[in-house]
Amino acid sequence: MDFIYALKEFEEEPITRQLVLDLLKEYKRPNDKINELVKQDVLNSIKRGLFLPGPNSHLNPPDPFLIANHLWGPSYISLESALSYWGMIPERVYEISSITLKPTKIFKTAIGRFNYLHAKAPYYTFGIQSIALSAKQMVMIASPEKALFDKIIMTSGIVIRSTTQARDLLIEDYRMEETLLKKLNLAMMKSWIVDSPKRSSLAILIKMIEQL
């Protein structure tokens, strides 16, 4: 069996060790074969038990957002990564930031840095969307509203005490456009506040957006 041909069915997907073992079931020593495939750059090991197609497989790897969902889950893309994806901030983001129910963790891999911050339920569950990056790639990501909440909550030292401060933070510091802020679903955001950290700061934030 040609391993790369068999692997093509799973193009654009993270590859578990169990899947690789299933594809190598004809081998008496499949673990040795896995090590050989990694050395040959057919497989790229990014975490114990998780692989990507390597450069010599000539297969398309999954999007970094999908990798982030699988690397440390349950989790969803958020903070600057989601804000940039939705066009809420102008900067291109190189580190993939996520929120997780698991402990906070950072992964430094050959394909980039993945940062995970912990949030508790029920707050964690709010505002998560599933989006299709391709026919085979469904990604869990924060809505623009949730990504903004996460940014305020998860950034150490941010305490919003006035609408003027909130306006300066979003429009001057984060360079968000008023037209995009006006499109946010404020009623939904208000419904989250009772179960959110930094409730006072978030309430003032919403009040500022209402005044735009």
GROMACS .gro file of C-alpha atoms in nm:
model
  212
    1MET     CA    1   0.000   0.000   0.000
    2ASP     CA    2   0.122   0.349  -0.087
    3PHE     CA    3   0.101   0.545   0.238
    4ILE     CA    4   0.084   0.889   0.075
    5TYR     CA    5  -0.194   0.773  -0.158
    6ALA     CA    6  -0.391   0.644   0.141
    7LEU     CA    7  -0.322   0.964   0.333
    8LYS     CA    8  -0.464   1.178   0.052
    9GLU     CA    9  -0.815   1.095   0.171
   10PHE     CA   10  -0.731   1.295   0.487
   11GLU     CA   11  -0.579   1.596   0.312
   12GLU     CA   12  -0.642   1.928   0.494
   13GLU     CA   13  -0.704   1.740   0.820
   14PRO     CA   14  -0.493   1.696   1.134
   15ILE     CA   15  -0.381   1.333   1.149
   16THR     CA   16  -0.399   1.133   1.470
   17ARG     CA   17  -0.151   0.864   1.560
   18GLN     CA   18  -0.434   0.611   1.563
   19LEU     CA   19  -0.519   0.697   1.203
   20VAL     CA   20  -0.156   0.654   1.099
   21LEU     CA   21  -0.142   0.318   1.279
   22ASP     CA   22  -0.457   0.209   1.095
   23LEU     CA   23  -0.299   0.303   0.761
   24LEU     CA   24   0.015   0.110   0.856
   25LYS     CA   25  -0.160  -0.199   0.990
   26GLU     CA   26   0.024  -0.416   0.736
   27TYR     CA   27   0.357  -0.334   0.904
   28LYS     CA   28   0.486  -0.553   1.185
   29ARG     CA   29   0.658  -0.252   1.349
   30PRO     CA   30   0.436   0.046   1.261
   31ASN     CA   31   0.596   0.275   1.520
   32ASP     CA   32   0.932   0.237   1.349
   33LYS     CA   33   0.765   0.322   1.018
   34ILE     CA   34   0.609   0.635   1.172
   35ASN     CA   35   0.951   0.752   1.289
   36GLU     CA   36   1.084   0.690   0.937
   37LEU     CA   37   0.799   0.890   0.780
   38VAL     CA   38   0.871   1.181   1.014
   39LYS     CA   39   1.241   1.175   0.926
   40GLN     CA   40   1.149   1.169   0.557
   41ASP     CA   41   0.923   1.478   0.604
   42VAL     CA   42   0.621   1.281   0.490
   43LEU     CA   43   0.468   1.344   0.832
   44ASN     CA   44   0.521   1.645   1.056
   45SER     CA   45   0.478   1.577   1.427
   46ILE     CA   46   0.339   1.883   1.605
   47LYS     CA   47   0.236   1.717   1.930
   48ARG     CA   48   0.251   1.370   2.078
   49GLY     CA   49  -0.013   1.175   1.890
   50LEU     CA   50  -0.089   1.448   1.631
   51PHE     CA   51   0.064   1.490   1.285
   52LEU     CA   52   0.031   1.703   0.974
   53PRO     CA   53   0.120   1.612   0.615
   54GLY     CA   54   0.490   1.694   0.573
   55PRO     CA   55   0.640   1.878   0.274
   56ASN     CA   56   0.742   1.554   0.104
   57SER     CA   57   0.387   1.422   0.112
   58HIS     CA   58   0.288   1.695  -0.137
   59LEU     CA   59  -0.050   1.713   0.035
   60ASN     CA   60  -0.224   2.028   0.151
   61PRO     CA   61  -0.197   2.076   0.527
   62PRO     CA   62  -0.493   2.191   0.737
   63ASP     CA   63  -0.543   2.560   0.808
   64PRO     CA   64  -0.369   2.683   1.127
   65PHE     CA   65  -0.713   2.760   1.277
   66LEU     CA   66  -0.817   2.395   1.239
   67ILE     CA   67  -0.485   2.282   1.382
   68ALA     CA   68  -0.546   2.508   1.682
   69ASN     CA   69  -0.887   2.348   1.743
   70HIS     CA   70  -0.727   2.002   1.752
   71LEU     CA   71  -0.405   2.086   1.932
   72TRP     CA   72  -0.566   2.167   2.268
   73GLY     CA   73  -0.939   2.116   2.294
   74PRO     CA   74  -1.212   2.183   2.353
   75SER     CA   75  -1.119   2.529   2.234
   76TYR     CA   76  -1.218   2.799   1.989
   77ILE     CA   77  -1.023   3.068   1.802
   78SER     CA   78  -1.056   3.409   1.967
   79LEU     CA   79  -0.883   3.730   2.079
   80GLU     CA   80  -0.667   3.896   1.812
   81SER     CA   81  -0.687   3.592   1.583
   82ALA     CA   82  -1.067   3.608   1.562
   83LEU     CA   83  -1.079   3.989   1.561
   84SER     CA   84  -0.839   3.992   1.266
   85TYR     CA   85  -1.037   3.720   1.085
   86TRP     CA   86  -1.358   3.923   1.117
   87GLY     CA   87  -1.181   4.242   1.006
   88MET     CA   88  -1.233   4.410   1.344
   89ILE     CA   89  -0.865   4.502   1.379
   90PRO     CA   90  -0.630   4.596   1.093
   91GLU     CA   91  -0.326   4.400   1.207
   92ARG     CA   92  -0.233   4.062   1.066
   93VAL     CA   93  -0.186   3.816   1.351
   94TYR     CA   94   0.090   3.554   1.350
   95GLU     CA   95   0.023   3.379   1.682
   96ILE     CA   96  -0.301   3.178   1.695
   97SER     CA   97  -0.493   3.263   2.012
   98SER     CA   98  -0.771   3.045   2.150
   99ILE     CA   99  -0.995   3.010   2.453
  100THR     CA  100  -1.022   2.668   2.617
  101LEU     CA  101  -1.193   2.490   2.903
  102LYS     CA  102  -0.858   2.326   2.973
  103PRO     CA  103  -0.571   2.492   3.163
  104THR     CA  104  -0.384   2.779   2.996
  105LYS     CA  105  -0.109   2.650   2.768
  106ILE     CA  106   0.132   2.756   2.491
  107PHE     CA  107   0.250   2.533   2.209
  108LYS     CA  108   0.559   2.632   2.012
  109THR     CA  109   0.562   2.424   1.696
  110ALA     CA  110   0.746   2.418   1.364
  111ILE     CA  111   0.444   2.581   1.202
  112GLY     CA  112   0.393   2.856   1.461
  113ARG     CA  113   0.294   2.946   1.813
  114PHE     CA  114  -0.046   2.853   1.958
  115ASN     CA  115  -0.166   3.028   2.274
  116TYR     CA  116  -0.460   2.902   2.484
  117LEU     CA  117  -0.626   3.089   2.769
  118HIS     CA  118  -0.865   2.926   3.014
  119ALA     CA  119  -1.227   3.031   3.058
  120LYS     CA  120  -1.493   2.877   3.279
  121ALA     CA  121  -1.840   2.760   3.177
  122PRO     CA  122  -2.099   2.891   3.114
  123TYR     CA  123  -1.909   3.197   2.984
  124TYR     CA  124  -1.694   2.975   2.763
  125THR     CA  125  -1.999   2.850   2.570
  126PHE     CA  126  -2.124   3.191   2.454
  127GLY     CA  127  -2.079   3.318   2.100
  128ILE     CA  128  -1.897   3.025   1.941
  129GLN     CA  129  -1.950   2.984   1.567
  130SER     CA  130  -1.865   2.701   1.330
  131ILE     CA  131  -1.733   2.827   0.997
  132ALA     CA  132  -1.624   2.641   0.684
  133LEU     CA  133  -1.275   2.730   0.563
  134SER     CA  134  -1.306   2.466   0.292
  135ALA     CA  135  -1.523   2.164   0.217
  136LYS     CA  136  -1.326   1.958   0.469
  137GLN     CA  137  -1.233   2.222   0.725
  138MET     CA  138  -1.489   2.331   0.985
  139VAL     CA  139  -1.344   2.561   1.249
  140MET     CA  140  -1.476   2.674   1.587
  141ILE     CA  141  -1.424   3.048   1.625
  142ALA     CA  142  -1.555   3.329   1.845
  143SER     CA  143  -1.812   3.562   1.694
  144PRO     CA  144  -1.695   3.925   1.668
  145GLU     CA  145  -1.890   4.001   1.986
  146LYS     CA  146  -1.736   3.716   2.184
  147ALA     CA  147  -1.385   3.787   2.053
  148LEU     CA  148  -1.416   4.145   2.177
  149PHE     CA  149  -1.541   4.030   2.517
  150ASP     CA  150  -1.255   3.779   2.538
  151LYS     CA  151  -1.003   4.050   2.452
  152ILE     CA  152  -1.125   4.272   2.735
  153ILE     CA  153  -1.158   3.989   2.986
  154MET     CA  154  -0.835   3.806   2.910
  155THR     CA  155  -0.606   4.110   2.884
  156SER     CA  156  -0.447   4.163   3.222
  157GLY     CA  157  -0.478   4.515   3.360
  158ILE     CA  158  -0.777   4.627   3.153
  159VAL     CA  159  -1.046   4.779   3.375
  160ILE     CA  160  -1.288   5.011   3.194
  161ARG     CA  161  -1.428   5.285   3.416
  162SER     CA  162  -1.582   5.526   3.164
  163THR     CA  163  -1.723   5.536   2.812
  164THR     CA  164  -1.444   5.775   2.717
  165GLN     CA  165  -1.186   5.519   2.826
  166ALA     CA  166  -1.372   5.246   2.635
  167ARG     CA  167  -1.380   5.460   2.319
  168ASP     CA  168  -1.007   5.534   2.344
  169LEU     CA  169  -0.930   5.167   2.396
  170LEU     CA  170  -1.131   5.035   2.101
  171ILE     CA  171  -1.093   5.314   1.848
  172GLU     CA  172  -0.755   5.464   1.932
  173ASP     CA  173  -0.562   5.168   2.075
  174TYR     CA  174  -0.719   4.876   1.887
  175ARG     CA  175  -0.802   5.089   1.578
  176MET     CA  176  -1.149   4.945   1.540
  177GLU     CA  177  -1.385   5.122   1.302
  178GLU     CA  178  -1.706   5.273   1.438
  179THR     CA  179  -1.908   5.130   1.149
  180LEU     CA  180  -1.806   4.775   1.246
  181LEU     CA  181  -1.871   4.832   1.616
  182LYS     CA  182  -2.222   4.956   1.532
  183LYS     CA  183  -2.296   4.623   1.362
  184LEU     CA  184  -2.232   4.420   1.679
  185ASN     CA  185  -2.528   4.244   1.837
  186LEU     CA  186  -2.547   4.440   2.161
  187ALA     CA  187  -2.858   4.261   2.288
  188MET     CA  188  -2.672   3.930   2.269
  189MET     CA  189  -2.369   4.081   2.441
  190LYS     CA  190  -2.587   4.214   2.722
  191SER     CA  191  -2.731   3.866   2.775
  192TRP     CA  192  -2.382   3.732   2.843
  193ILE     CA  193  -2.281   3.986   3.107
  194VAL     CA  194  -2.441   3.818   3.409
  195ASP     CA  195  -2.214   3.514   3.360
  196SER     CA  196  -1.905   3.705   3.248
  197PRO     CA  197  -1.591   3.818   3.431
  198LYS     CA  198  -1.530   4.196   3.438
  199ARG     CA  199  -1.906   4.263   3.423
  200SER     CA  200  -1.874   4.633   3.501
  201SER     CA  201  -1.613   4.690   3.229
  202LEU     CA  202  -1.823   4.505   2.972
  203ALA     CA  203  -2.137   4.702   3.062
  204ILE     CA  204  -1.953   5.030   3.008
  205LEU     CA  205  -1.810   4.896   2.682
  206ILE     CA  206  -2.159   4.821   2.552
  207LYS     CA  207  -2.285   5.163   2.664
  208MET     CA  208  -2.005   5.329   2.467
  209ILE     CA  209  -2.094   5.135   2.152
  210GLU     CA  210  -2.460   5.232   2.194
  211GLN     CA  211  -2.354   5.598   2.191
  212LEU     CA  212  -2.169   5.574   1.860
   0.00000   0.00000   0.00000
